[in-house]
PDB file of C-alpha atoms in Angstrom:
ATOM      1  CA  GLU A   1     -65.387  25.881  42.449  1.00 66.00           C
ATOM      2  CA  LYS A   2     -64.556  22.185  42.173  1.00 71.00           C
ATOM      3  CA  ALA A   3     -64.739  22.414  38.389  1.00 78.00           C
ATOM      4  CA  LEU A   4     -62.353  25.364  38.367  1.00 75.00           C
ATOM      5  CA  LYS A   5     -60.013  23.550  40.730  1.00 78.00           C
ATOM      6  CA  ILE A   6     -60.026  20.484  38.493  1.00 81.00           C
ATOM      7  CA  GLN A   7     -59.378  22.679  35.440  1.00 81.00           C
ATOM      8  CA  CYS A   8     -56.430  24.308  37.206  1.00 83.00           C
ATOM      9  CA  ILE A   9     -55.001  20.918  38.136  1.00 81.00           C
ATOM     10  CA  VAL A  10     -55.419  19.634  34.577  1.00 81.00           C
ATOM     11  CA  ARG A  11     -53.926  22.780  33.056  1.00 84.00           C
ATOM     12  CA  GLY A  12     -51.009  22.563  35.504  1.00 85.00           C
ATOM     13  CA  TRP A  13     -50.472  18.905  34.603  1.00 84.00           C
ATOM     14  CA  PHE A  14     -50.442  19.754  30.864  1.00 86.00           C
ATOM     15  CA  ALA A  15     -48.101  22.701  31.481  1.00 88.00           C
ATOM     16  CA  ARG A  16     -45.692  20.554  33.486  1.00 87.00           C
ATOM     17  CA  ASN A  17     -45.724  17.843  30.834  1.00 88.00           C
ATOM     18  CA  LYS A  18     -45.091  20.405  28.101  1.00 88.00           C
ATOM     19  CA  ALA A  19     -42.241  21.973  30.069  1.00 90.00           C
ATOM     20  CA  LYS A  20     -40.752  18.515  30.694  1.00 89.00           C
ATOM     21  CA  LYS A  21     -41.025  17.667  27.016  1.00 90.00           C
ATOM     22  CA  LEU A  22     -39.368  20.960  26.040  1.00 90.00           C
ATOM     23  CA  ARG A  23     -36.538  20.289  28.509  1.00 91.00           C
ATOM     24  CA  GLU A  24     -36.042  16.780  27.123  1.00 90.00           C
ATOM     25  CA  GLU A  25     -36.054  18.080  23.555  1.00 90.00           C
ATOM     26  CA  LYS A  26     -33.467  20.734  24.491  1.00 91.00           C
ATOM     27  CA  ILE A  27     -31.267  18.134  26.176  1.00 92.00           C
ATOM     28  CA  ALA A  28     -31.570  15.876  23.110  1.00 91.00           C
ATOM     29  CA  ARG A  29     -30.665  18.808  20.816  1.00 91.00           C
ATOM     30  CA  ASP A  30     -27.687  19.729  22.980  1.00 91.00           C
ATOM     31  CA  ILE A  31     -26.478  16.115  22.971  1.00 92.00           C
ATOM     32  CA  PHE A  32     -26.924  15.911  19.191  1.00 90.00           C
ATOM     33  CA  VAL A  33     -25.053  19.195  18.615  1.00 91.00           C
ATOM     34  CA  SER A  34     -22.281  18.071  20.969  1.00 90.00           C
ATOM     35  CA  GLU A  35     -21.965  14.709  19.203  1.00 89.00           C
ATOM     36  CA  GLN A  36     -21.912  16.366  15.789  1.00 90.00           C
ATOM     37  CA  GLU A  37     -19.245  18.828  16.919  1.00 91.00           C
ATOM     38  CA  SER A  38     -17.184  15.990  18.378  1.00 89.00           C
ATOM     39  CA  LEU A  39     -17.581  14.038  15.142  1.00 89.00           C
ATOM     40  CA  ARG A  40     -16.597  17.099  13.088  1.00 91.00           C
ATOM     41  CA  MET A  41     -13.484  17.644  15.207  1.00 90.00           C
ATOM     42  CA  GLN A  42     -12.588  13.962  14.951  1.00 89.00           C
ATOM     43  CA  GLU A  43     -12.947  14.018  11.167  1.00 89.00           C
ATOM     44  CA  ALA A  44     -10.893  17.217  10.956  1.00 90.00           C
ATOM     45  CA  GLU A  45      -8.138  15.632  13.069  1.00 88.00           C
ATOM     46  CA  GLU A  46      -8.166  12.501  10.923  1.00 88.00           C
ATOM     47  CA  ILE A  47      -7.827  14.626   7.788  1.00 88.00           C
ATOM     48  CA  ARG A  48      -4.982  16.599   9.397  1.00 87.00           C
ATOM     49  CA  GLN A  49      -3.155  13.428  10.424  1.00 87.00           C
ATOM     50  CA  LYS A  50      -3.696  11.974   6.967  1.00 85.00           C
ATOM     51  CA  GLU A  51      -2.188  15.068   5.337  1.00 85.00           C
ATOM     52  CA  ILE A  52       0.793  14.894   7.707  1.00 85.00           C
ATOM     53  CA  ASP A  53       1.269  11.207   6.913  1.00 84.00           C
ATOM     54  CA  ARG A  54       1.058  11.910   3.171  1.00 81.00           C
ATOM     55  CA  ARG A  55       4.013  14.242   3.529  1.00 83.00           C
ATOM     56  CA  ARG A  56       6.027  12.013   5.850  1.00 82.00           C
ATOM     57  CA  ASN A  57       5.288   8.782   4.002  1.00 84.00           C
ATOM     58  CA  PRO A  58       4.213   9.651   0.444  1.00 88.00           C
ATOM     59  CA  LYS A  59       2.991   6.656  -1.539  1.00 86.00           C
ATOM     60  CA  THR A  60       1.041   7.818  -4.580  1.00 88.00           C
ATOM     61  CA  LEU A  61       1.809  10.104  -7.521  1.00 89.00           C
ATOM     62  CA  GLU A  62      -0.629  12.610  -6.032  1.00 90.00           C
ATOM     63  CA  ASP A  63       1.306  12.604  -2.739  1.00 90.00           C
ATOM     64  CA  PHE A  64       4.552  13.405  -4.554  1.00 92.00           C
ATOM     65  CA  ALA A  65       2.878  16.053  -6.716  1.00 92.00           C
ATOM     66  CA  ILE A  66       1.830  17.809  -3.496  1.00 91.00           C
ATOM     67  CA  LEU A  67       5.394  17.668  -2.147  1.00 93.00           C
ATOM     68  CA  TYR A  68       6.889  19.059  -5.359  1.00 93.00           C
ATOM     69  CA  LYS A  69       4.301  21.844  -5.468  1.00 94.00           C
ATOM     70  CA  GLU A  70       4.865  22.791  -1.820  1.00 93.00           C
ATOM     71  CA  LEU A  71       8.623  22.783  -2.331  1.00 94.00           C
ATOM     72  CA  GLN A  72       8.244  25.108  -5.322  1.00 94.00           C
ATOM     73  CA  THR A  73       5.961  27.412  -3.306  1.00 95.00           C
ATOM     74  CA  TRP A  74       8.469  27.455  -0.431  1.00 95.00           C
ATOM     75  CA  ARG A  75      11.378  28.286  -2.781  1.00 94.00           C
ATOM     76  CA  ILE A  76       9.486  31.181  -4.359  1.00 95.00           C
ATOM     77  CA  SER A  77       8.500  32.537  -0.933  1.00 95.00           C
ATOM     78  CA  GLU A  78      12.055  32.318   0.406  1.00 95.00           C
ATOM     79  CA  GLY A  79      13.383  33.936  -2.767  1.00 94.00           C
ATOM     80  CA  GLU A  80      10.996  36.852  -2.381  1.00 94.00           C
ATOM     81  CA  LYS A  81      12.092  37.327   1.234  1.00 94.00           C
ATOM     82  CA  ILE A  82      15.725  37.482   0.151  1.00 93.00           C
ATOM     83  CA  GLU A  83      14.909  39.997  -2.606  1.00 92.00           C
ATOM     84  CA  LYS A  84      13.251  42.308  -0.054  1.00 92.00           C
ATOM     85  CA  MET A  85      16.227  42.268   2.311  1.00 92.00           C
ATOM     86  CA  ALA A  86      18.293  45.447   2.620  1.00 91.00           C
ATOM     87  CA  ILE A  87      21.615  43.765   1.860  1.00 91.00           C
ATOM     88  CA  SER A  88      24.379  44.007  -0.723  1.00 93.00           C
ATOM     89  CA  ALA A  89      24.237  42.228  -4.071  1.00 92.00           C
ATOM     90  CA  ALA A  90      27.011  39.844  -2.982  1.00 93.00           C
ATOM     91  CA  GLU A  91      25.154  38.904   0.214  1.00 93.00           C
ATOM     92  CA  ARG A  92      21.922  38.435  -1.736  1.00 92.00           C
ATOM     93  CA  LYS A  93      23.696  36.196  -4.220  1.00 94.00           C
ATOM     94  CA  GLN A  94      25.165  34.108  -1.400  1.00 94.00           C
ATOM     95  CA  LEU A  95      21.737  33.647   0.203  1.00 95.00           C
ATOM     96  CA  MET A  96      20.257  32.601  -3.132  1.00 95.00           C
ATOM     97  CA  VAL A  97      23.042  30.034  -3.564  1.00 95.00           C
ATOM     98  CA  GLU A  98      22.292  28.625  -0.101  1.00 95.00           C
ATOM     99  CA  LEU A  99      18.591  28.537  -0.924  1.00 95.00           C
ATOM    100  CA  LEU A 100      19.348  26.605  -4.108  1.00 95.00           C
ATOM    101  CA  LYS A 101      21.422  24.109  -2.107  1.00 96.00           C
ATOM    102  CA  LYS A 102      18.547  23.577   0.341  1.00 95.00           C
ATOM    103  CA  GLN A 103      16.098  23.102  -2.541  1.00 95.00           C
ATOM    104  CA  THR A 104      18.425  20.583  -4.216  1.00 95.00           C
ATOM    105  CA  LYS A 105      18.798  18.626  -0.979  1.00 95.00           C
ATOM    106  CA  LEU A 106      15.033  18.548  -0.460  1.00 95.00           C
ATOM    107  CA  LEU A 107      14.509  17.431  -4.075  1.00 95.00           C
ATOM    108  CA  GLN A 108      16.959  14.591  -3.531  1.00 95.00           C
ATOM    109  CA  THR A 109      15.062  13.567  -0.395  1.00 93.00           C
ATOM    110  CA  ILE A 110      11.746  13.556  -2.268  1.00 94.00           C
ATOM    111  CA  ASP A 111      13.264  11.560  -5.142  1.00 93.00           C
ATOM    112  CA  ARG A 112      14.622   9.003  -2.664  1.00 93.00           C
ATOM    113  CA  LEU A 113      11.203   8.698  -1.015  1.00 92.00           C
ATOM    114  CA  LYS A 114       9.669   8.262  -4.476  1.00 92.00           C
ATOM    115  CA  GLN A 115      12.038   5.407  -5.299  1.00 91.00           C
ATOM    116  CA  ASP A 116      11.277   3.713  -1.965  1.00 91.00           C
ATOM    117  CA  ALA A 117       7.527   4.092  -2.493  1.00 91.00           C
ATOM    118  CA  SER A 118       7.785   2.733  -6.039  1.00 89.00           C
ATOM    119  CA  LYS A 119       9.666  -0.319  -4.759  1.00 88.00           C
ATOM    120  CA  LYS A 120       7.133  -0.935  -1.981  1.00 89.00           C
ATOM    121  CA  ASN A 121       4.182  -0.514  -4.357  1.00 89.00           C
ATOM    122  CA  ARG A 122       5.739  -2.953  -6.814  1.00 89.00           C
ATOM    123  CA  GLU A 123       6.370  -5.522  -4.070  1.00 89.00           C
ATOM    124  CA  LYS A 124       2.784  -5.109  -2.900  1.00 90.00           C
ATOM    125  CA  ALA A 125       1.452  -5.601  -6.436  1.00 89.00           C
ATOM    126  CA  ILE A 126       3.613  -8.713  -6.931  1.00 90.00           C
ATOM    127  CA  HIS A 127       2.382 -10.325  -3.718  1.00 90.00           C
ATOM    128  CA  SER A 128      -1.211  -9.415  -4.553  1.00 90.00           C
ATOM    129  CA  ASN A 129      -0.928 -11.076  -7.984  1.00 89.00           C
ATOM    130  CA  LEU A 130       0.683 -14.176  -6.509  1.00 91.00           C
ATOM    131  CA  GLU A 131      -2.134 -14.511  -3.977  1.00 89.00           C
ATOM    132  CA  LYS A 132      -4.807 -14.031  -6.645  1.00 88.00           C
ATOM    133  CA  MET A 133      -3.269 -16.684  -8.884  1.00 88.00           C
ATOM    134  CA  ALA A 134      -3.073 -19.152  -5.988  1.00 87.00           C
ATOM    135  CA  GLN A 135      -6.663 -18.646  -4.852  1.00 84.00           C
ATOM    136  CA  PRO A 136      -9.060 -21.594  -5.243  1.00 83.00           C
ATOM    137  CA  LYS A 137     -11.520 -21.000  -8.058  1.00 81.00           C
ATOM    138  CA  GLU A 138     -14.973 -19.741  -7.141  1.00 74.00           C
ATOM    139  CA  THR A 139     -17.880 -21.721  -8.532  1.00 75.00           C
ATOM    140  CA  LYS A 140     -21.642 -21.473  -8.090  1.00 70.00           C
ATOM    141  CA  VAL A 141     -23.826 -24.453  -7.237  1.00 65.00           C
ATOM    142  CA  VAL A 142     -27.551 -24.418  -8.049  1.00 61.00           C
ATOM    143  CA  LEU A 143     -29.460 -27.249  -6.381  1.00 61.00           C
ATOM    144  CA  ASP A 144     -32.970 -26.322  -7.539  1.00 62.00           C
ATOM    145  CA  ASN A 145     -35.150 -23.339  -8.368  1.00 65.00           C
ATOM    146  CA  THR A 146     -36.103 -22.730  -4.726  1.00 64.00           C
ATOM    147  CA  THR A 147     -32.626 -22.913  -3.202  1.00 62.00           C
ATOM    148  CA  PRO A 148     -30.368 -19.852  -3.295  1.00 63.00           C
ATOM    149  CA  VAL A 149     -27.176 -20.081  -5.345  1.00 64.00           C
ATOM    150  CA  ILE A 150     -24.341 -21.485  -3.235  1.00 66.00           C
ATOM    151  CA  LYS A 151     -20.810 -20.166  -3.733  1.00 70.00           C
ATOM    152  CA  THR A 152     -18.019 -22.645  -3.175  1.00 74.00           C
ATOM    153  CA  TYR A 153     -14.265 -22.677  -3.790  1.00 74.00           C
ATOM    154  CA  ILE A 154     -12.470 -25.504  -5.535  1.00 79.00           C
ATOM    155  CA  THR A 155      -8.733 -26.160  -5.624  1.00 80.00           C
ATOM    156  CA  THR A 156      -7.789 -26.800  -9.247  1.00 83.00           C
ATOM    157  CA  PRO A 157      -4.538 -28.034 -10.815  1.00 88.00           C
ATOM    158  CA  SER A 158      -3.778 -24.462 -11.946  1.00 86.00           C
ATOM    159  CA  SER A 159      -4.326 -22.966  -8.480  1.00 87.00           C
ATOM    160  CA  THR A 160      -2.207 -25.742  -6.935  1.00 90.00           C
ATOM    161  CA  ARG A 161       0.530 -25.011  -9.452  1.00 90.00           C
ATOM    162  CA  ALA A 162       0.290 -21.273  -8.731  1.00 91.00           C
ATOM    163  CA  THR A 163       0.555 -21.932  -4.988  1.00 92.00           C
ATOM    164  CA  GLU A 164       3.709 -24.013  -5.465  1.00 93.00           C
ATOM    165  CA  LEU A 165       5.305 -21.289  -7.619  1.00 94.00           C
ATOM    166  CA  LYS A 166       4.282 -18.588  -5.159  1.00 94.00           C
ATOM    167  CA  ASP A 167       5.894 -20.490  -2.269  1.00 93.00           C
ATOM    168  CA  LEU A 168       9.079 -20.976  -4.296  1.00 94.00           C
ATOM    169  CA  PHE A 169       9.263 -17.293  -5.164  1.00 94.00           C
ATOM    170  CA  LEU A 170       8.746 -16.275  -1.526  1.00 93.00           C
ATOM    171  CA  SER A 171      11.470 -18.742  -0.500  1.00 94.00           C
ATOM    172  CA  LEU A 172      13.837 -17.036  -2.943  1.00 93.00           C
ATOM    173  CA  LYS A 173      13.018 -13.707  -1.277  1.00 92.00           C
ATOM    174  CA  ILE A 174      13.991 -14.823   2.251  1.00 89.00           C
ATOM    175  CA  PRO A 175      16.640 -12.248   3.288  1.00 83.00           C
ATOM    176  CA  GLN A 176      19.199 -14.319   5.189  1.00 81.00           C
ATOM    177  CA  PRO A 177      18.640 -18.068   4.822  1.00 85.00           C
ATOM    178  CA  SER A 178      21.186 -20.635   5.947  1.00 88.00           C
ATOM    179  CA  VAL A 179      23.386 -22.131   3.228  1.00 88.00           C
ATOM    180  CA  ASP A 180      21.542 -25.461   3.380  1.00 90.00           C
ATOM    181  CA  GLU A 181      18.131 -23.760   3.177  1.00 92.00           C
ATOM    182  CA  ARG A 182      19.235 -21.643   0.232  1.00 91.00           C
ATOM    183  CA  LEU A 183      20.710 -24.601  -1.639  1.00 92.00           C
ATOM    184  CA  ALA A 184      17.497 -26.584  -1.104  1.00 94.00           C
ATOM    185  CA  THR A 185      15.430 -23.703  -2.491  1.00 93.00           C
ATOM    186  CA  LEU A 186      17.733 -23.267  -5.487  1.00 94.00           C
ATOM    187  CA  LEU A 187      17.483 -26.976  -6.266  1.00 94.00           C
ATOM    188  CA  GLN A 188      13.666 -26.830  -6.148  1.00 94.00           C
ATOM    189  CA  VAL A 189      13.592 -23.800  -8.438  1.00 94.00           C
ATOM    190  CA  LYS A 190      16.020 -25.368 -10.902  1.00 95.00           C
ATOM    191  CA  THR A 191      14.035 -28.616 -10.983  1.00 94.00           C
ATOM    192  CA  THR A 192      10.845 -26.633 -11.609  1.00 94.00           C
ATOM    193  CA  VAL A 193      12.152 -24.484 -14.468  1.00 93.00           C
ATOM    194  CA  LYS A 194      14.030 -27.337 -16.143  1.00 92.00           C
ATOM    195  CA  GLU A 195      10.668 -28.864 -17.091  1.00 91.00           C
ATOM    196  CA  PHE A 196      10.329 -26.065 -19.677  1.00 93.00           C
ATOM    197  CA  PRO A 197      13.502 -25.763 -21.787  1.00 93.00           C
ATOM    198  CA  CYS A 198      13.834 -22.242 -23.200  1.00 93.00           C
ATOM    199  CA  THR A 199      16.141 -19.230 -23.054  1.00 94.00           C
ATOM    200  CA  LEU A 200      14.573 -17.917 -19.835  1.00 94.00           C
ATOM    201  CA  THR A 201      14.760 -21.182 -17.919  1.00 94.00           C
ATOM    202  CA  GLN A 202      18.304 -21.836 -19.144  1.00 95.00           C
ATOM    203  CA  GLU A 203      19.421 -18.441 -17.838  1.00 95.00           C
ATOM    204  CA  ILE A 204      17.757 -19.117 -14.488  1.00 95.00           C
ATOM    205  CA  SER A 205      19.500 -22.496 -14.257  1.00 95.00           C
ATOM    206  CA  ASP A 206      22.890 -20.968 -15.099  1.00 95.00           C
ATOM    207  CA  LEU A 207      22.499 -18.287 -12.440  1.00 95.00           C
ATOM    208  CA  ILE A 208      21.447 -20.889  -9.882  1.00 95.00           C
ATOM    209  CA  ASP A 209      24.540 -22.973 -10.680  1.00 94.00           C
ATOM    210  CA  ARG A 210      26.684 -19.864 -10.263  1.00 93.00           C
ATOM    211  CA  GLU A 211      25.194 -19.042  -6.846  1.00 92.00           C
ATOM    212  CA  ALA A 212      25.452 -22.666  -5.694  1.00 92.00           C
ATOM    213  CA  ASP A 213      29.127 -22.645  -6.651  1.00 90.00           C
ATOM    214  CA  LEU A 214      29.732 -19.413  -4.747  1.00 90.00           C
ATOM    215  CA  LEU A 215      27.882 -20.747  -1.703  1.00 88.00           C
ATOM    216  CA  SER A 216      30.004 -23.907  -1.722  1.00 86.00           C
ATOM    217  CA  ARG A 217      33.044 -21.623  -1.510  1.00 83.00           C
ATOM    218  CA  ARG A 218      31.491 -19.861   1.505  1.00 76.00           C
ATOM    219  CA  ASN A 219      31.436 -16.467  -0.185  1.00 67.00           C
ATOM    220  CA  ASN A 220      30.052 -13.512   1.762  1.00 71.00           C
ATOM    221  CA  THR A 221      26.281 -13.348   1.195  1.00 70.00           C
ATOM    222  CA  THR A 222      26.538  -9.573   0.681  1.00 73.00           C
ATOM    223  CA  SER A 223      28.430 -10.215  -2.564  1.00 78.00           C
ATOM    224  CA  LEU A 224      25.526 -12.387  -3.740  1.00 86.00           C
ATOM    225  CA  GLU A 225      22.825  -9.712  -3.495  1.00 87.00           C
ATOM    226  CA  GLY A 226      22.963  -8.726  -7.173  1.00 90.00           C
ATOM    227  CA  LEU A 227      22.925 -12.351  -8.316  1.00 92.00           C
ATOM    228  CA  ARG A 228      20.006 -13.237  -6.052  1.00 93.00           C
ATOM    229  CA  LYS A 229      18.050 -10.211  -7.213  1.00 93.00           C
ATOM    230  CA  ARG A 230      18.560 -11.275 -10.830  1.00 95.00           C
ATOM    231  CA  ILE A 231      17.378 -14.835 -10.071  1.00 94.00           C
ATOM    232  CA  CYS A 232      14.244 -13.468  -8.361  1.00 94.00           C
ATOM    233  CA  THR A 233      13.512 -11.146 -11.283  1.00 94.00           C
ATOM    234  CA  LEU A 234      13.813 -13.928 -13.873  1.00 95.00           C
ATOM    235  CA  PHE A 235      11.857 -16.431 -11.789  1.00 95.00           C
ATOM    236  CA  LEU A 236       9.069 -13.863 -11.390  1.00 94.00           C
ATOM    237  CA  GLN A 237       8.925 -13.634 -15.199  1.00 93.00           C
ATOM    238  CA  PHE A 238       8.597 -17.423 -15.208  1.00 94.00           C
ATOM    239  CA  VAL A 239       5.793 -17.328 -12.622  1.00 93.00           C
ATOM    240  CA  GLU A 240       3.902 -14.595 -14.497  1.00 92.00           C
ATOM    241  CA  ASN A 241       4.068 -16.414 -17.833  1.00 90.00           C
ATOM    242  CA  PRO A 242       0.908 -18.407 -18.686  1.00 91.00           C
ATOM    243  CA  ASP A 243       3.071 -20.889 -20.635  1.00 90.00           C
ATOM    244  CA  PHE A 244       4.496 -22.042 -17.310  1.00 92.00           C
ATOM    245  CA  ASN A 245       1.738 -20.982 -14.907  1.00 91.00           C
ATOM    246  CA  PRO A 246      -1.778 -21.299 -16.388  1.00 88.00           C
ATOM    247  CA  ALA A 247      -3.284 -19.243 -13.528  1.00 86.00           C
ATOM    248  CA  ALA A 248      -1.353 -16.206 -14.789  1.00 87.00           C
ATOM    249  CA  LYS A 249      -3.422 -15.843 -17.949  1.00 86.00           C
ATOM    250  CA  ASN A 250      -6.155 -13.908 -16.120  1.00 76.00           C
ATOM    251  CA  LEU A 251      -3.759 -11.413 -14.545  1.00 72.00           C
ATOM    252  CA  VAL A 252      -0.915 -10.650 -16.926  1.00 54.00           C
ATOM    253  CA  SER A 253      -0.298 -10.636 -20.629  1.00 47.00           C
ATOM    254  CA  LYS A 254       1.830 -13.309 -22.166  1.00 40.00           C
ATOM    255  CA  LYS A 255       5.548 -12.495 -22.247  1.00 40.00           C
ATOM    256  CA  GLY A 256       6.118 -14.187 -25.611  1.00 41.00           C
ATOM    257  CA  ILE A 257       8.545 -16.773 -24.228  1.00 38.00           C
ATOM    258  CA  SER A 258       7.936 -20.144 -25.763  1.00 38.00           C
ATOM    259  CA  SER A 259       8.564 -23.360 -23.888  1.00 38.00           C
ATOM    260  CA  LYS A 260       9.068 -25.257 -27.083  1.00 37.00           C
TER     261      LYS A 260
END
């Protein structure tokens, strides 16, 4: 009897342990399934928000291709609805004219967004190139065969030069500087480009003289926007030319402007 009692106790203990283990495994599975479902829903929401953002703030060619395609699909769908309407030919024609007007307006909106995105992408690329040119040069130091290679960064004359040109360019891009600040920047730029006599630098100098003259007459800064944009464009060509900025040779091709 004692042996049977002990066997019953042992079997009960094993059964309880097995049941506990099964419960724990079920809880773990439920938690895993719940976490996976939550993760799936989160990913789906992120994708949805990304698609919404792509339409509200298109940036890439693919984004605009999607907008153009969806606009075309919408126009065809609306056209088919109009064709199925039980209305007169004159009314149908009027609705089609209105549809065409809506499509034209939407196309103009997309084209405007495309121009804005192109401008932003170009500005981003310019700043990225300026930063890359101004970065200290990476070099590797090997002390001995047992020591790992050490990476270090060294400021070189070319990176120092690139940093100075980058800072000058960014100063030219300041939206609303005071007259004194602007004149100081223009003088620095003119002094810098005058070191390299050529057609490009002469044009930059002439434009700077023109703006300085207009500033001395207290002209409205709004009237100077076109002139300032032209100075920035030409000075960027100067900055991107390896003849004037040695650090540019690894990022852009030579413009073919000689400093001689």
